[in-house]
mmCIF file of C-alpha atoms in Angstrom:
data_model
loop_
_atom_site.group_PDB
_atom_site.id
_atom_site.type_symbol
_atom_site.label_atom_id
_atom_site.label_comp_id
_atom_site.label_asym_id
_atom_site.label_seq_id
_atom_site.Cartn_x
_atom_site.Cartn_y
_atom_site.Cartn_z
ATOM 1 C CA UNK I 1 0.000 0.000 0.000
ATOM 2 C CA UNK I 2 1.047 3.376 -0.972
ATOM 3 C CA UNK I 3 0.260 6.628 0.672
ATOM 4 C CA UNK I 4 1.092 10.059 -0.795
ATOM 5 C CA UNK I 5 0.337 12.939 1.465
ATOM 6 C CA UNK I 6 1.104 13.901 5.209
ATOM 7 C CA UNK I 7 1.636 11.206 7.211
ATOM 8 C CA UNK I 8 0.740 13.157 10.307
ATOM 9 C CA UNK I 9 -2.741 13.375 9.320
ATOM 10 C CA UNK I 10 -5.802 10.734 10.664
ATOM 11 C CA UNK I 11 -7.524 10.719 8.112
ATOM 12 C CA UNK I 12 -4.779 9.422 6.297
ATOM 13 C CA UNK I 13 -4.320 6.798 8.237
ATOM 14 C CA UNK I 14 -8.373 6.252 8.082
ATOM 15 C CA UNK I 15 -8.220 6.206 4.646
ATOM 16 C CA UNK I 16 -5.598 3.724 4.726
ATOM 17 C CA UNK I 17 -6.755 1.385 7.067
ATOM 18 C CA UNK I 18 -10.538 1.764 5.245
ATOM 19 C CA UNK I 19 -9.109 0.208 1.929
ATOM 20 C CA UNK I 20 -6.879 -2.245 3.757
ATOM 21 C CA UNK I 21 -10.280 -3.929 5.249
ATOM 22 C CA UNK I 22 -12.052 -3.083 1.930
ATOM 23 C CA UNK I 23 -8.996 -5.333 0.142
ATOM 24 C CA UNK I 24 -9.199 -8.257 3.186
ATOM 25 C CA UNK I 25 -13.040 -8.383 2.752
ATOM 26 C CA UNK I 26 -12.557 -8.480 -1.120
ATOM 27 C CA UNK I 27 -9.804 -11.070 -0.790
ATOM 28 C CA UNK I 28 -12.237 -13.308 1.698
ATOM 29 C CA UNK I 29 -15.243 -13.095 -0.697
ATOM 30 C CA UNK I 30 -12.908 -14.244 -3.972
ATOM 31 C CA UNK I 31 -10.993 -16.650 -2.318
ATOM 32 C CA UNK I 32 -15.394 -18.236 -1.547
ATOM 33 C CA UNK I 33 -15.795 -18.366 -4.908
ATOM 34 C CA UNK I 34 -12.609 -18.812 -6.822
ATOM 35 C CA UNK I 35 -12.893 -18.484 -10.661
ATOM 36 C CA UNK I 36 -10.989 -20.158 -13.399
ATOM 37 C CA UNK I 37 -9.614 -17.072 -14.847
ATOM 38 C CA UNK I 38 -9.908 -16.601 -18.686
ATOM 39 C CA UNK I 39 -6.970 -15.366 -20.817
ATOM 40 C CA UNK I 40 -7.508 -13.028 -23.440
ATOM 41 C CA UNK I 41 -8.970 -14.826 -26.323
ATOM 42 C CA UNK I 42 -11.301 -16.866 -24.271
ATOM 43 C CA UNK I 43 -12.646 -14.132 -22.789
ATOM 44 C CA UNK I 44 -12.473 -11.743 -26.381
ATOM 45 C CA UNK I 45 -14.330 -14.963 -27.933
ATOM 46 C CA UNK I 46 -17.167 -15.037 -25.497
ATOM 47 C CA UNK I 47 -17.731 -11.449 -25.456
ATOM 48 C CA UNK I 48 -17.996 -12.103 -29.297
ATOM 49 C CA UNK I 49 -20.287 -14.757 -28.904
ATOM 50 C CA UNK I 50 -22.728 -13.085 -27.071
ATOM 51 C CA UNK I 51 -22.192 -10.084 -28.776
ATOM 52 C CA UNK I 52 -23.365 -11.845 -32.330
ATOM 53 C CA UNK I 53 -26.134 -13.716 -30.330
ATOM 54 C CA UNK I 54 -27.800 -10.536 -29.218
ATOM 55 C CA UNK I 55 -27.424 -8.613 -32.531
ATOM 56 C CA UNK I 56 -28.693 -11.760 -34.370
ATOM 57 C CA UNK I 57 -31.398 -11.879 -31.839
ATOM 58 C CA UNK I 58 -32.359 -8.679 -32.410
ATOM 59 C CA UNK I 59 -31.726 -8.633 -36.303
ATOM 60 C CA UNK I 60 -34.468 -11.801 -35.896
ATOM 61 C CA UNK I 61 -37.181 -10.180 -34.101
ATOM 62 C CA UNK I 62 -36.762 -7.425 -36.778
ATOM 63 C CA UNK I 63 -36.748 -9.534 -39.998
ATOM 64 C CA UNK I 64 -39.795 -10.996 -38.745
ATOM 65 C CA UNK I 65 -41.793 -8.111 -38.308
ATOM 66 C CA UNK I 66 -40.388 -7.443 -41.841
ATOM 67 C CA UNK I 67 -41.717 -10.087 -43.415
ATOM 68 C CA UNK I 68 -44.841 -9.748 -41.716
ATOM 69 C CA UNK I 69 -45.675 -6.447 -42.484
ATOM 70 C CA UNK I 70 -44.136 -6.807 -45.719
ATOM 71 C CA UNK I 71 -46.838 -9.620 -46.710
ATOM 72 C CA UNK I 72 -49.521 -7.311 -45.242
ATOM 73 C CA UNK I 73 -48.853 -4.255 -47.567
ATOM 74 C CA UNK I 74 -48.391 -7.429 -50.234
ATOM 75 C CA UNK I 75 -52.276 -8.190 -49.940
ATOM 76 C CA UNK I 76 -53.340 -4.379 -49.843
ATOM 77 C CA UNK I 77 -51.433 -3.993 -52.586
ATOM 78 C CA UNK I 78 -51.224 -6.565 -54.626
ATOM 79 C CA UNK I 79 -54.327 -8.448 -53.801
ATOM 80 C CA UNK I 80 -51.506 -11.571 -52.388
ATOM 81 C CA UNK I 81 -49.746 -12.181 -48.827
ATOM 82 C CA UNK I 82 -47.025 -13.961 -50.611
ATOM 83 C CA UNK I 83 -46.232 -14.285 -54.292
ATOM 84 C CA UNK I 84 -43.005 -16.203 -53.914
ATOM 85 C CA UNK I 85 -41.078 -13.837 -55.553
ATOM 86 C CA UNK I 86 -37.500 -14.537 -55.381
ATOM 87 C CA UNK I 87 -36.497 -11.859 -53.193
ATOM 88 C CA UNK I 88 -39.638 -12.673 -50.822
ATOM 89 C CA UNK I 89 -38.274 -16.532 -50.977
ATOM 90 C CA UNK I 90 -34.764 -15.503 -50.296
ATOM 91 C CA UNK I 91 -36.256 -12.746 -47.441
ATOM 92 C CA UNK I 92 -37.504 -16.548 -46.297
ATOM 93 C CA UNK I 93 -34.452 -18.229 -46.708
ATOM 94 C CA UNK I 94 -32.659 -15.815 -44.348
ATOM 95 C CA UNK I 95 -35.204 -16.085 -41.753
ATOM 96 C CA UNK I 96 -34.854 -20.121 -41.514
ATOM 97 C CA UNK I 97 -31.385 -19.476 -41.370
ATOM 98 C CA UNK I 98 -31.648 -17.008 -38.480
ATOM 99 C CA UNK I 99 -34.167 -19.886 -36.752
ATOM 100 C CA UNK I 100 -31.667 -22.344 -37.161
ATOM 101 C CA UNK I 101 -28.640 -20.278 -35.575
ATOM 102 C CA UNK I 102 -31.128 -19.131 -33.057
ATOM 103 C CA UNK I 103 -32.470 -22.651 -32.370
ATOM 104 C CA UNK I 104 -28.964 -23.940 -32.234
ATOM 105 C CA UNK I 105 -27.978 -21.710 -29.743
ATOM 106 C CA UNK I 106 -30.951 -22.300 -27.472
ATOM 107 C CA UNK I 107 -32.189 -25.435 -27.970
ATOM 108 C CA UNK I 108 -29.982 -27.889 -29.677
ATOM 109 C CA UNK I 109 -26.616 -27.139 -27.788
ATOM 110 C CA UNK I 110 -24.514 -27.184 -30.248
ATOM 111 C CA UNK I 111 -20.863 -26.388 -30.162
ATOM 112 C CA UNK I 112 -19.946 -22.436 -30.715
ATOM 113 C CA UNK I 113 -17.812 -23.066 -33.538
ATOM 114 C CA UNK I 114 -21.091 -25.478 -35.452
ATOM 115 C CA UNK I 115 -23.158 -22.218 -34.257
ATOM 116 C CA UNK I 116 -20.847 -19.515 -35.423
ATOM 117 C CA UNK I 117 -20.722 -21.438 -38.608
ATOM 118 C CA UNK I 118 -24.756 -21.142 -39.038
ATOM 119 C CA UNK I 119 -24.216 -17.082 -38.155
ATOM 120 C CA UNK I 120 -21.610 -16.562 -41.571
ATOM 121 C CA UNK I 121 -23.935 -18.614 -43.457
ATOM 122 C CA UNK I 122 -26.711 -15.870 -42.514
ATOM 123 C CA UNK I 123 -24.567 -13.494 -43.208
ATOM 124 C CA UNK I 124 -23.800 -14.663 -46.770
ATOM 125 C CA UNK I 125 -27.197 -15.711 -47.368
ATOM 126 C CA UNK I 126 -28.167 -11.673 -46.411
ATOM 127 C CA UNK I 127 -26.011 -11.106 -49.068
ATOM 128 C CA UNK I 128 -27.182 -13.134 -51.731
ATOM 129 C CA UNK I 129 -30.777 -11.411 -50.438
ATOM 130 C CA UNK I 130 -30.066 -8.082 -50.689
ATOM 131 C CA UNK I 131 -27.380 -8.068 -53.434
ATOM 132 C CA UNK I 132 -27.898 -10.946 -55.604
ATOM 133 C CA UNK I 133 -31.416 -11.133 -56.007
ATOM 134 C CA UNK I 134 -31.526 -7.340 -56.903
ATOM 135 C CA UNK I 135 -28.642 -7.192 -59.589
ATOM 136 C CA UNK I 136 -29.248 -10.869 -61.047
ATOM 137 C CA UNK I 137 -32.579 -11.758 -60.283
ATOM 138 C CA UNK I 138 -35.997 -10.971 -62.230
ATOM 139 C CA UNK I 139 -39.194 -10.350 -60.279
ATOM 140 C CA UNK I 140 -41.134 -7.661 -58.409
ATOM 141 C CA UNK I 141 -38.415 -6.693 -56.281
ATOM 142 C CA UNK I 142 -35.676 -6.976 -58.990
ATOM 143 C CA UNK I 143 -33.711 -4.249 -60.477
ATOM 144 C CA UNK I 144 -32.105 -6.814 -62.968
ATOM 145 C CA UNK I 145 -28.671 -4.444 -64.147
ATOM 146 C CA UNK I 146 -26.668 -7.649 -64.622
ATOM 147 C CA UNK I 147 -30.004 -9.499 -66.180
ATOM 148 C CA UNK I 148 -30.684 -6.610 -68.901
ATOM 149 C CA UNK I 149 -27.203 -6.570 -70.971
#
């Protein structure tokens, strides 16, 4: 312990015996409950992992709402809830994708790694989605540049 300041002075001393029993009853509560401590890229990886769970999570919830209102403007507009359009049947592909990670993680107990795995396949399947289907694709949603020339 290290004290800067006038010596002389009780409240120095208070302050110094104060975190010495603060340390002791820190040191007594740990030494309870000891933990296996993590290194570095154990704990970087499962700060990752639940990082990607709750943005997937999230992303989920909002994909779904998506798709449902989506297929409700569909019917008001187009007389249809779901034409199976290929970017509505990709939209769908991405959301069983996003179940499966989701379902993997929760219910199945798969390793990290197989569920990580399931999370870059979303991603690239988002991809294909978004990307693909717009620049290759024909349909309602298409914009077809590559299709056209």
């Amino acid at each position: 312990f290290f004290l800067i300041g006038d010596f002389s002075d009780d409240k120095c001393y208070t302050r110094a015996l104060s975190s010495d029993a603060l340390a002791a009853a820190n040191a007594a509560v740990l030494s309870e409950f000891p933990e296996t401590p993590l290194d570095t890229g154990d704990r970087l990886l499962k700060e990752m992992d639940n990082l990607s769970y709750r943005c997937l999570g999230a992303g989920f919830a909002l994909l779904t709402a998506g798709l449902i209102s989506g297929a409700v403007w569909a019917n008001e507009a187009w007389g249809s809830y779901w034409s199976w359009d290929p970017k509505e049947t990709w939209a769908l592909i991405t959301w069983f994708t996003y179940a499966t990670y989701l379902h993997s993680r929760l219910v199945a107990g798969k390793s990290k790694k197989e569920v990580a795995t399931i999370g870059a396949l979303g991603f690239i399947v988002v991809w294909v989605c978004y990307v693909g289907v717009n620049l290759w694709g024909v349909g309602l949603h298409s914009y077809g540049w590559f299709a056209n020339k």
